[in-house]
Coordinates of C-alpha atoms and ligand atoms in Angstrom, one line a residue:
X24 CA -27.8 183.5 17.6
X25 CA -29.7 186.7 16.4
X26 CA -31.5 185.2 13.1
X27 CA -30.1 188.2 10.9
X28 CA -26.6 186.8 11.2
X29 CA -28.0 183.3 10.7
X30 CA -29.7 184.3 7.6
X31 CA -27.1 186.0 6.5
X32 CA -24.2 183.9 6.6
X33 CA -25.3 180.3 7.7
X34 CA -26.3 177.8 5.4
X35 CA -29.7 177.0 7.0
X36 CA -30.9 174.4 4.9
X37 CA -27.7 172.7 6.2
X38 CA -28.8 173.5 10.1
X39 CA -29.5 172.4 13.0
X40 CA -25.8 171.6 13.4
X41 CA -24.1 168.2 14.5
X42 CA -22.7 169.8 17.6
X43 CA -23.2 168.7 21.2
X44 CA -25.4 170.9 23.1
X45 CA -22.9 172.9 25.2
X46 CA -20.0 172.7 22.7
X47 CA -18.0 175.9 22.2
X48 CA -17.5 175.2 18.4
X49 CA -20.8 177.3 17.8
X50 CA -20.0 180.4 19.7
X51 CA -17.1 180.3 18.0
X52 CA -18.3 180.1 14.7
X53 CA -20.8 182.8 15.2
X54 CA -17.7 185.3 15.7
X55 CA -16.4 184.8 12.9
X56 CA -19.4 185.7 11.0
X57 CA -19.8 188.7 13.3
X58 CA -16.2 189.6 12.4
X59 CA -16.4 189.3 9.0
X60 CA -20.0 191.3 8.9
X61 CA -18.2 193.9 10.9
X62 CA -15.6 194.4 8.2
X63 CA -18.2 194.6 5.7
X64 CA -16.4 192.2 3.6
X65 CA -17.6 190.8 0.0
X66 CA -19.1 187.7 0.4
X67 CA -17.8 186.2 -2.9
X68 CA -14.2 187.3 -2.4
X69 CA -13.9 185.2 0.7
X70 CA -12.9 181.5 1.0
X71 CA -12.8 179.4 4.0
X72 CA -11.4 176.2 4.2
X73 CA -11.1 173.8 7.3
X74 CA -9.5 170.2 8.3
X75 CA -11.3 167.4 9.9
X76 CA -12.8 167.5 13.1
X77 CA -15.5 168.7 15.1
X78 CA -14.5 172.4 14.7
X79 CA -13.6 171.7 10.8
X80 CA -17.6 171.1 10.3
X81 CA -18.2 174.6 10.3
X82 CA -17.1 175.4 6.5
X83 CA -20.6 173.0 5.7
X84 CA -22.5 175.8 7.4
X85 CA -21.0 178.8 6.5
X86 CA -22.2 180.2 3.4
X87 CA -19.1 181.8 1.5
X88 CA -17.5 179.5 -1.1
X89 CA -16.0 176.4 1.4
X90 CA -13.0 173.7 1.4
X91 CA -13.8 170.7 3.9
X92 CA -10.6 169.1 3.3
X93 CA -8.6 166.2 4.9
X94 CA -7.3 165.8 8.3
X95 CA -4.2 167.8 9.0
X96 CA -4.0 169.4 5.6
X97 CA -6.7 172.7 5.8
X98 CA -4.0 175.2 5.1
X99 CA -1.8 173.3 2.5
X100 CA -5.3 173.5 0.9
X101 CA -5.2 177.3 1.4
X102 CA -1.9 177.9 0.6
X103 CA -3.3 176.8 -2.7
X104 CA -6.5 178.9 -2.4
X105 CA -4.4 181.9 -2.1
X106 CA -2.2 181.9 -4.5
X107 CA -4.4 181.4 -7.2
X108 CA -6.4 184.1 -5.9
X109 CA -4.1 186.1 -4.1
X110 CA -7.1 189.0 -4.0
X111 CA -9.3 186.7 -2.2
X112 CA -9.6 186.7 1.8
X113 CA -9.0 182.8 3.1
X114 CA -10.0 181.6 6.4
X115 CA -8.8 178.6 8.1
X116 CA -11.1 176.9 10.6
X117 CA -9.2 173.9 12.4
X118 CA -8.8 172.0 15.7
X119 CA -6.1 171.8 18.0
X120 CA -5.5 168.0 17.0
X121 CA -5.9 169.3 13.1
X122 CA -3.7 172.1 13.6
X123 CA -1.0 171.1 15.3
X124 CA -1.0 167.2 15.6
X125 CA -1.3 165.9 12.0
X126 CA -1.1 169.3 10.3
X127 CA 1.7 170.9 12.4
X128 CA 4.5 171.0 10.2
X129 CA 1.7 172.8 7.5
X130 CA 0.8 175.0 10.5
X131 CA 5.0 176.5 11.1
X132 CA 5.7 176.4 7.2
X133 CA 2.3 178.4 6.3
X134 CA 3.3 181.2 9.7
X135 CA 7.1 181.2 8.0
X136 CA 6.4 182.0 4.7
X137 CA 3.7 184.8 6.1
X138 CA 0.9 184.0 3.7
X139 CA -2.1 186.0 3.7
X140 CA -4.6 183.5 6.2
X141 CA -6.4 183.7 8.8
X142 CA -6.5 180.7 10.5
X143 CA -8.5 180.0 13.7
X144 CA -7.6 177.0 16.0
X145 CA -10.8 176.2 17.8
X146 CA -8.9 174.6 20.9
X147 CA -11.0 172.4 23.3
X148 CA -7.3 170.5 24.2
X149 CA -8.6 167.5 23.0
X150 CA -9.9 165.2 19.4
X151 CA -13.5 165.5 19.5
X152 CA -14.3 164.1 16.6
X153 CA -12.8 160.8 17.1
X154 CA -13.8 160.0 20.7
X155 CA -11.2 161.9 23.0
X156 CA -7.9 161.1 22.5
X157 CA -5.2 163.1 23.8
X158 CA -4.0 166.3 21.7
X159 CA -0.9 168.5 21.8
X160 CA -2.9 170.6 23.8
X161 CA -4.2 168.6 26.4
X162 CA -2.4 170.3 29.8
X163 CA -0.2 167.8 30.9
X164 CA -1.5 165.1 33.4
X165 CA -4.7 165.5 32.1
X166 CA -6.7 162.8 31.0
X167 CA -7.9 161.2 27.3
X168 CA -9.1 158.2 25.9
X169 CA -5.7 157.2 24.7
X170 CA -4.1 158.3 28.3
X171 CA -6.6 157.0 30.8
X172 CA -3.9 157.7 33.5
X173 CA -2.9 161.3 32.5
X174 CA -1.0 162.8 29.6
X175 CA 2.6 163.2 30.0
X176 CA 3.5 165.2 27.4
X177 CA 3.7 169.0 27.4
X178 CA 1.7 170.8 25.8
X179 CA 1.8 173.4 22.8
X180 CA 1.4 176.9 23.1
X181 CA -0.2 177.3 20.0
X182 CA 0.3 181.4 20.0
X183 CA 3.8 181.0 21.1
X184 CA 4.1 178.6 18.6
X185 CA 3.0 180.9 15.4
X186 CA 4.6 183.8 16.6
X187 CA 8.0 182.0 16.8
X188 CA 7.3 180.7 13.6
X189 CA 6.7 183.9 11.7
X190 CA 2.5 184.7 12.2
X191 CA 2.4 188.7 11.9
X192 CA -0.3 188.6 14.0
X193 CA -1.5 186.3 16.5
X194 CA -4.1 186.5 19.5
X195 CA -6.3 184.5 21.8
X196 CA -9.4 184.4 23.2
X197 CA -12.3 181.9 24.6
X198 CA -15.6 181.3 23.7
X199 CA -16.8 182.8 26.9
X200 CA -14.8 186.2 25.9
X201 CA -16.9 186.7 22.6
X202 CA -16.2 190.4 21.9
X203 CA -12.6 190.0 22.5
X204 CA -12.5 186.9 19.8
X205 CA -14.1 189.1 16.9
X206 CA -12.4 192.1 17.7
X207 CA -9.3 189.8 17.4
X208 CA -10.5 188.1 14.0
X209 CA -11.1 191.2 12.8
X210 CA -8.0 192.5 13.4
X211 CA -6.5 189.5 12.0
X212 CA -8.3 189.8 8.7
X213 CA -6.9 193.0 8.0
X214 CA -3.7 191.8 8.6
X215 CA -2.2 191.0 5.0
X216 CA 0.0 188.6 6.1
X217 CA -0.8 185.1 8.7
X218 CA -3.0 185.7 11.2
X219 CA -3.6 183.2 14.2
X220 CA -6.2 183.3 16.8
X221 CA -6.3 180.8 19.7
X222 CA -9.9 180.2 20.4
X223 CA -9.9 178.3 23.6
X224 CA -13.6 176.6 23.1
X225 CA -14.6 173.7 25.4
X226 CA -15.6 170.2 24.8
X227 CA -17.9 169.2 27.3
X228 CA -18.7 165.8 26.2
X229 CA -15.5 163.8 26.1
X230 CA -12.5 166.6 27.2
X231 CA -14.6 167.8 30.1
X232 CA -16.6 164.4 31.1
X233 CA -13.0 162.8 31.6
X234 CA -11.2 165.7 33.4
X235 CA -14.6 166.1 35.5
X236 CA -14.6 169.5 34.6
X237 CA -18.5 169.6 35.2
X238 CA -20.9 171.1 32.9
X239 CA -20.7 173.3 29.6
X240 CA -22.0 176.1 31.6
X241 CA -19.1 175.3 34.7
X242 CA -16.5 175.1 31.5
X243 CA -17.4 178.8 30.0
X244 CA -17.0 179.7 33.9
X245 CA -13.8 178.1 33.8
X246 CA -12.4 179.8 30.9
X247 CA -14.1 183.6 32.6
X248 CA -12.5 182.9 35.6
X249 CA -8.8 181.9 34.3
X250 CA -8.2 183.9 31.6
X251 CA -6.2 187.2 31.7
X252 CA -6.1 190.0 29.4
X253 CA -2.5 190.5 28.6
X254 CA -2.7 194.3 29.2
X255 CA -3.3 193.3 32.9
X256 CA -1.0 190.6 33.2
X257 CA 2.0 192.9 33.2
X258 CA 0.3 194.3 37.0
X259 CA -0.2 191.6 38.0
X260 CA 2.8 188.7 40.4
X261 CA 3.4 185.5 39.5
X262 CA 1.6 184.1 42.2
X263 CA -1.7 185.8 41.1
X264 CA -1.1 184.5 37.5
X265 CA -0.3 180.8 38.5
X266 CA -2.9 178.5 36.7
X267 CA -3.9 181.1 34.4
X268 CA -3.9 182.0 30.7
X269 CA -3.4 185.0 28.8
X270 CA -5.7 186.1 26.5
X271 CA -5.1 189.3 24.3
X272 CA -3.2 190.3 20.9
X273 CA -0.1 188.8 21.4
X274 CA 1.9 190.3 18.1
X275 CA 1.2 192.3 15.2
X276 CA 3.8 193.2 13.1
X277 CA 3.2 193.5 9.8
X278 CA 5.5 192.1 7.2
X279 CA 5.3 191.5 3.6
X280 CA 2.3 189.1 2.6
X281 CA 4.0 185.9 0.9
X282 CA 1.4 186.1 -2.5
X283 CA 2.5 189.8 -3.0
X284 CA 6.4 188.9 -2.7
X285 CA 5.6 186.1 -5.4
X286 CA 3.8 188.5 -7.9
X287 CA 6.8 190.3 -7.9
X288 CA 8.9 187.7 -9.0
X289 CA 6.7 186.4 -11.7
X290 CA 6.3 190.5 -12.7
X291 CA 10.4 190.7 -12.8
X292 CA 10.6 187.7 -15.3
X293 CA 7.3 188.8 -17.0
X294 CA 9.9 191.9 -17.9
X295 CA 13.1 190.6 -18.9
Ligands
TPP319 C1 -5.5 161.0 8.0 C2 -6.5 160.9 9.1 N1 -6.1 160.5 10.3 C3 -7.0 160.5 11.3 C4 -8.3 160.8 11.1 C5 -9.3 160.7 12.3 N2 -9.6 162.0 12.9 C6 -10.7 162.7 12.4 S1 -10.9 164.1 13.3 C7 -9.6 163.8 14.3 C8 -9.2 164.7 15.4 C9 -9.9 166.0 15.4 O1 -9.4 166.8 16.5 P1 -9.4 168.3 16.5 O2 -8.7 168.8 15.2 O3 -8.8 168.8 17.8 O4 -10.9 168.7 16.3 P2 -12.1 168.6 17.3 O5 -12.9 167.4 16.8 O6 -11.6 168.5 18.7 O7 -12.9 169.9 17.1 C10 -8.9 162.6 13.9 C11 -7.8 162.0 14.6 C12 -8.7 161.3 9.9 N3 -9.9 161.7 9.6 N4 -7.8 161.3 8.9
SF4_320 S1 -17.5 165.9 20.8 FE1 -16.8 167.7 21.9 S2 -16.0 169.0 20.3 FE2 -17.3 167.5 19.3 S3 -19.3 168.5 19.1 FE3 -19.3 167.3 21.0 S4 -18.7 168.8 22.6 FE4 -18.1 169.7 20.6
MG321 MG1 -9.9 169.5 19.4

């Protein structure tokens, strides 16, 4: 990590960082800062909150004002965040498991009612944290602690997911595809309403020991060789895109932000 961004937006009395060597959760969290130091953003007038996980430890690095909150429940913390302080820019860092395990029906209500977060999903298709059980993300067959004979279930699309649900703008990338990631989380900032960006990070240590996937470096090779930018996609047969991913902006329609469409409310009865 260049040390000006470190200095800058890290709490480095709080570093070195619990994460495995090889674990995408850094890369990712890097971006972010980039991103935000991009935008040029004040410091004090952002917020970001995050779940439980692996991935949720970032907010005790980052050094904005921070929410580590409880499993599942990151943006019903930020729903609050926000509309107290509807001027304020709130980020969500959370897992795949936080996201959309425990905290799913949080994750479709907060993309319906178009509220003005950006969340990032650090997805490494697995829990982390707890040892390496089996997510909603976890490809099907694949294998985790708590399916030691493959997962059965299908697995979310979590972009699909948001933009059915009502995300204004939604994108993925990997942590191998850095520029793309805060080019995307800086798009999504602007966004007023919810933003969601799919960062496909890897887990080396339990997702990737138990898929044999190899090492961290063979995972970041992984996610180079199989993701496709949407843009190419569309040239491309479905033969050529079997076993890949797209990776891109997906959506970005703007609609109104949900904090604004309350204000206006309260300002009607202020009024009468
Ligand atoms: C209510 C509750 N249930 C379960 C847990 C245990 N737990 C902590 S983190 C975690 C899964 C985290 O997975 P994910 O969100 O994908 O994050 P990762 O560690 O993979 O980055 C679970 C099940 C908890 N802390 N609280
Ligand atoms: S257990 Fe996996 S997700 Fe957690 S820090 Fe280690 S490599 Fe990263
Ligand atoms: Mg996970």
């Amino acid at each position: 990590m260049p040390s000006a961004i470190v200095n800058e937006y890290f709490r480095t009395n709080k570093l070195p960082q619990i994460w495995c060597p090889g674990c995408g959760h850094g890369i990712i969290t890097r971006a972010i800062t980039v991103a935000i130091d991009k935008l040029g953003f004040d410091r004090d007038k952002i917020c970001v909150v995050s779940g439980i996980g692996c991935s949720s430890r970032a907010t005790g690095y980052l050094d904005f004002d921070t929410l580590h909150t409880t499993h599942g429940r990151a943006l019903a913390f930020a729903t609050g965040v926000k509309l107290a302080n509807p001027e304020m820019k709130v980020i969500v860092i959370t897992g795949d498991g936080d996201a959309s395990a425990i905290g799913g029906n949080h994750f479709i209500h907060a993309c319906r009612r178009n509220i003005g977060i950006t969340t990032i999903v650090f997805n490494n298709n697995i829990y982390g944290m707890t040892g390496g059980q089996y997510s909603p993300t976890t490809p099907k067959f694949d294998k985790g602690t708590t399916a030691p004979y493959g997962n059965i279930d299908k697995a979310f699309d979590i972009p699909t997911l948001a933009a059915a649900a009502g995300a204004t703008y939604v994108g993925r990338s990997t942590a191998y595809h850095t520029n793309l990631l805060i080019s995307l989380i800086e798009n999504g900032l602007k966004n007023d309403g919810f933003s969601l960006i799919e960062a496909v990070s890897s887990c080396p240590t339990y997702y990737g020991r138990k898929n044999k996937k190899g090492s961290a470096v063979d995972m970041l090779e992984w996610q180079k060789d199989h993701a496709v930018n949407i843009s190419a996609a569309s040239k491309m047969t479905p033969e050529a895109l079997e076993g890949k991913f797209l990776i891109g902006e997906f959506k970005n329609s703007p609609e109104p932000e949900y904090t604004s469409e309350y204000q206006k409310i309260i300002d009607r009865f202020i009024k009468e």
